[in-house]
């Protein structure tokens, strides 16, 4: 199983970035997928999730209205569009695919996002 993230990088305050995650080795359409992040010295936190049926996504309050999560089951990908970025969005962002209530839980390697003021 592999979750491979791409995108991210450095941007100035108010800018935009996109993260993508390509999954392999799993039956992607049945998995709930999401993005999490971990800032230096802080615990990993949820950013956004989207269920297998593309139901209404869930967003953390800190990113609501600025970030958009989407998935393409045919391509086994999940994306995160990040707009109006703030310094506090600086973190390593992780892709996750999991089956709720089971041990089937996979993470990507993480992608750095740096927002400078």
PDB file of C-alpha atoms in Angstrom:
ATOM      1  CA  UNK A   1       0.000   0.000   0.000  1.00  0.00           C
ATOM      2  CA  UNK A   2       1.293   3.449  -0.876  1.00  0.00           C
ATOM      3  CA  UNK A   3      -0.038   6.948  -0.462  1.00  0.00           C
ATOM      4  CA  UNK A   4       2.185   9.373  -2.336  1.00  0.00           C
ATOM      5  CA  UNK A   5       1.707  13.086  -1.801  1.00  0.00           C
ATOM      6  CA  UNK A   6       2.754  15.813  -4.205  1.00  0.00           C
ATOM      7  CA  UNK A   7       2.488  19.563  -4.353  1.00  0.00           C
ATOM      8  CA  UNK A   8       2.856  21.864  -1.400  1.00  0.00           C
ATOM      9  CA  UNK A   9       5.956  24.016  -1.015  1.00  0.00           C
ATOM     10  CA  UNK A  10       6.406  27.636  -0.019  1.00  0.00           C
ATOM     11  CA  UNK A  11       4.071  30.565  -0.593  1.00  0.00           C
ATOM     12  CA  UNK A  12       3.504  34.021   0.774  1.00  0.00           C
ATOM     13  CA  UNK A  13       0.635  35.004   3.023  1.00  0.00           C
ATOM     14  CA  UNK A  14      -2.647  35.004   1.125  1.00  0.00           C
ATOM     15  CA  UNK A  15      -1.377  32.699  -1.580  1.00  0.00           C
ATOM     16  CA  UNK A  16      -2.607  29.310  -2.752  1.00  0.00           C
ATOM     17  CA  UNK A  17      -1.207  25.825  -2.940  1.00  0.00           C
ATOM     18  CA  UNK A  18      -2.498  22.438  -3.957  1.00  0.00           C
ATOM     19  CA  UNK A  19      -1.731  19.034  -2.473  1.00  0.00           C
ATOM     20  CA  UNK A  20      -2.450  15.744  -4.202  1.00  0.00           C
ATOM     21  CA  UNK A  21      -2.298  12.197  -2.930  1.00  0.00           C
ATOM     22  CA  UNK A  22      -2.227   9.126  -5.136  1.00  0.00           C
ATOM     23  CA  UNK A  23      -3.115   5.809  -3.562  1.00  0.00           C
ATOM     24  CA  UNK A  24      -2.153   2.337  -4.701  1.00  0.00           C
ATOM     25  CA  UNK A  25      -2.573  -1.130  -3.267  1.00  0.00           C
ATOM     26  CA  UNK A  26      -6.020  -0.496  -1.797  1.00  0.00           C
ATOM     27  CA  UNK A  27      -9.580  -0.527  -3.072  1.00  0.00           C
ATOM     28  CA  UNK A  28      -9.614   3.238  -2.973  1.00  0.00           C
ATOM     29  CA  UNK A  29     -13.346   3.897  -3.541  1.00  0.00           C
ATOM     30  CA  UNK A  30     -14.323   2.202  -0.252  1.00  0.00           C
ATOM     31  CA  UNK A  31     -11.918   4.216   1.875  1.00  0.00           C
ATOM     32  CA  UNK A  32     -12.589   7.437   3.684  1.00  0.00           C
ATOM     33  CA  UNK A  33      -9.791   9.855   2.868  1.00  0.00           C
ATOM     34  CA  UNK A  34      -8.490  12.972   4.453  1.00  0.00           C
ATOM     35  CA  UNK A  35      -5.714  15.421   5.098  1.00  0.00           C
ATOM     36  CA  UNK A  36      -4.057  16.023   8.431  1.00  0.00           C
ATOM     37  CA  UNK A  37      -1.231  18.355   9.409  1.00  0.00           C
ATOM     38  CA  UNK A  38       1.415  18.676  12.056  1.00  0.00           C
ATOM     39  CA  UNK A  39       3.109  21.943  12.882  1.00  0.00           C
ATOM     40  CA  UNK A  40       6.443  22.034  14.740  1.00  0.00           C
ATOM     41  CA  UNK A  41       5.930  21.265  18.413  1.00  0.00           C
ATOM     42  CA  UNK A  42       2.252  20.491  17.962  1.00  0.00           C
ATOM     43  CA  UNK A  43       0.143  17.373  17.672  1.00  0.00           C
ATOM     44  CA  UNK A  44      -1.120  16.133  14.336  1.00  0.00           C
ATOM     45  CA  UNK A  45      -4.561  17.538  13.624  1.00  0.00           C
ATOM     46  CA  UNK A  46      -7.356  16.898  11.192  1.00  0.00           C
ATOM     47  CA  UNK A  47      -7.687  19.337   8.305  1.00  0.00           C
ATOM     48  CA  UNK A  48     -10.425  17.822   6.149  1.00  0.00           C
ATOM     49  CA  UNK A  49     -11.994  14.484   5.331  1.00  0.00           C
ATOM     50  CA  UNK A  50     -14.229  13.186   2.574  1.00  0.00           C
ATOM     51  CA  UNK A  51     -16.026   9.881   2.651  1.00  0.00           C
ATOM     52  CA  UNK A  52     -16.006   7.193   0.024  1.00  0.00           C
ATOM     53  CA  UNK A  53     -19.359   8.258  -1.358  1.00  0.00           C
ATOM     54  CA  UNK A  54     -18.207  11.854  -1.824  1.00  0.00           C
ATOM     55  CA  UNK A  55     -20.632  12.971   0.805  1.00  0.00           C
ATOM     56  CA  UNK A  56     -20.429  16.424   2.295  1.00  0.00           C
ATOM     57  CA  UNK A  57     -16.801  16.960   3.323  1.00  0.00           C
ATOM     58  CA  UNK A  58     -15.795  17.809   6.862  1.00  0.00           C
ATOM     59  CA  UNK A  59     -13.420  20.693   7.548  1.00  0.00           C
ATOM     60  CA  UNK A  60     -11.668  21.843  10.657  1.00  0.00           C
ATOM     61  CA  UNK A  61     -12.858  25.282  11.713  1.00  0.00           C
ATOM     62  CA  UNK A  62      -9.407  26.724  11.109  1.00  0.00           C
ATOM     63  CA  UNK A  63      -9.577  26.002   7.371  1.00  0.00           C
ATOM     64  CA  UNK A  64     -13.289  26.190   6.638  1.00  0.00           C
ATOM     65  CA  UNK A  65     -14.009  28.484   3.712  1.00  0.00           C
ATOM     66  CA  UNK A  66     -10.373  28.495   2.582  1.00  0.00           C
ATOM     67  CA  UNK A  67      -9.562  24.853   1.859  1.00  0.00           C
ATOM     68  CA  UNK A  68     -11.381  22.424  -0.424  1.00  0.00           C
ATOM     69  CA  UNK A  69     -10.965  18.667  -0.359  1.00  0.00           C
ATOM     70  CA  UNK A  70     -11.926  16.529  -3.334  1.00  0.00           C
ATOM     71  CA  UNK A  71     -11.374  12.998  -4.529  1.00  0.00           C
ATOM     72  CA  UNK A  72     -11.394  11.118  -7.807  1.00  0.00           C
ATOM     73  CA  UNK A  73     -12.223   7.470  -7.198  1.00  0.00           C
ATOM     74  CA  UNK A  74     -11.401   6.529 -10.786  1.00  0.00           C
ATOM     75  CA  UNK A  75      -7.863   7.860 -10.360  1.00  0.00           C
ATOM     76  CA  UNK A  76      -7.492   6.877  -6.680  1.00  0.00           C
ATOM     77  CA  UNK A  77      -6.547  10.411  -5.756  1.00  0.00           C
ATOM     78  CA  UNK A  78      -7.518  12.904  -3.092  1.00  0.00           C
ATOM     79  CA  UNK A  79      -6.657  16.589  -3.364  1.00  0.00           C
ATOM     80  CA  UNK A  80      -6.538  19.609  -1.125  1.00  0.00           C
ATOM     81  CA  UNK A  81      -6.860  23.088  -2.571  1.00  0.00           C
ATOM     82  CA  UNK A  82      -5.586  25.667  -0.096  1.00  0.00           C
ATOM     83  CA  UNK A  83      -6.411  29.335  -0.569  1.00  0.00           C
ATOM     84  CA  UNK A  84      -5.892  32.474   1.508  1.00  0.00           C
ATOM     85  CA  UNK A  85      -3.039  30.767   3.265  1.00  0.00           C
ATOM     86  CA  UNK A  86      -1.886  32.045   6.624  1.00  0.00           C
ATOM     87  CA  UNK A  87       1.335  31.617   8.570  1.00  0.00           C
ATOM     88  CA  UNK A  88      -0.476  29.274  10.951  1.00  0.00           C
ATOM     89  CA  UNK A  89      -1.128  26.891   8.051  1.00  0.00           C
ATOM     90  CA  UNK A  90       2.596  26.117   7.993  1.00  0.00           C
ATOM     91  CA  UNK A  91       2.955  22.410   8.732  1.00  0.00           C
ATOM     92  CA  UNK A  92       3.704  19.014   7.294  1.00  0.00           C
ATOM     93  CA  UNK A  93       0.538  17.774   5.613  1.00  0.00           C
ATOM     94  CA  UNK A  94      -0.314  14.076   5.573  1.00  0.00           C
ATOM     95  CA  UNK A  95      -2.729  12.170   3.393  1.00  0.00           C
ATOM     96  CA  UNK A  96      -4.712   9.402   5.068  1.00  0.00           C
ATOM     97  CA  UNK A  97      -6.946   6.604   3.799  1.00  0.00           C
ATOM     98  CA  UNK A  98      -8.851   4.524   6.319  1.00  0.00           C
ATOM     99  CA  UNK A  99     -11.838   2.290   6.868  1.00  0.00           C
ATOM    100  CA  UNK A 100     -13.641   3.562   9.979  1.00  0.00           C
ATOM    101  CA  UNK A 101     -13.979   0.911  12.682  1.00  0.00           C
ATOM    102  CA  UNK A 102     -11.188  -1.266  11.278  1.00  0.00           C
ATOM    103  CA  UNK A 103      -7.411  -1.482  11.468  1.00  0.00           C
ATOM    104  CA  UNK A 104      -7.101  -0.598   7.819  1.00  0.00           C
ATOM    105  CA  UNK A 105      -5.443   2.784   8.135  1.00  0.00           C
ATOM    106  CA  UNK A 106      -2.752   4.172   5.868  1.00  0.00           C
ATOM    107  CA  UNK A 107      -0.746   7.399   5.818  1.00  0.00           C
ATOM    108  CA  UNK A 108       1.388   9.190   3.296  1.00  0.00           C
ATOM    109  CA  UNK A 109       4.910  10.335   4.028  1.00  0.00           C
ATOM    110  CA  UNK A 110       4.000  13.978   4.485  1.00  0.00           C
ATOM    111  CA  UNK A 111       4.505  17.138   2.457  1.00  0.00           C
ATOM    112  CA  UNK A 112       5.830  20.421   3.775  1.00  0.00           C
ATOM    113  CA  UNK A 113       3.788  23.604   3.404  1.00  0.00           C
ATOM    114  CA  UNK A 114       5.413  26.881   4.429  1.00  0.00           C
ATOM    115  CA  UNK A 115       3.529  30.169   4.476  1.00  0.00           C
ATOM    116  CA  UNK A 116       5.624  33.269   4.969  1.00  0.00           C
ATOM    117  CA  UNK A 117       4.307  36.642   6.026  1.00  0.00           C
TER     118      UNK A 117
END
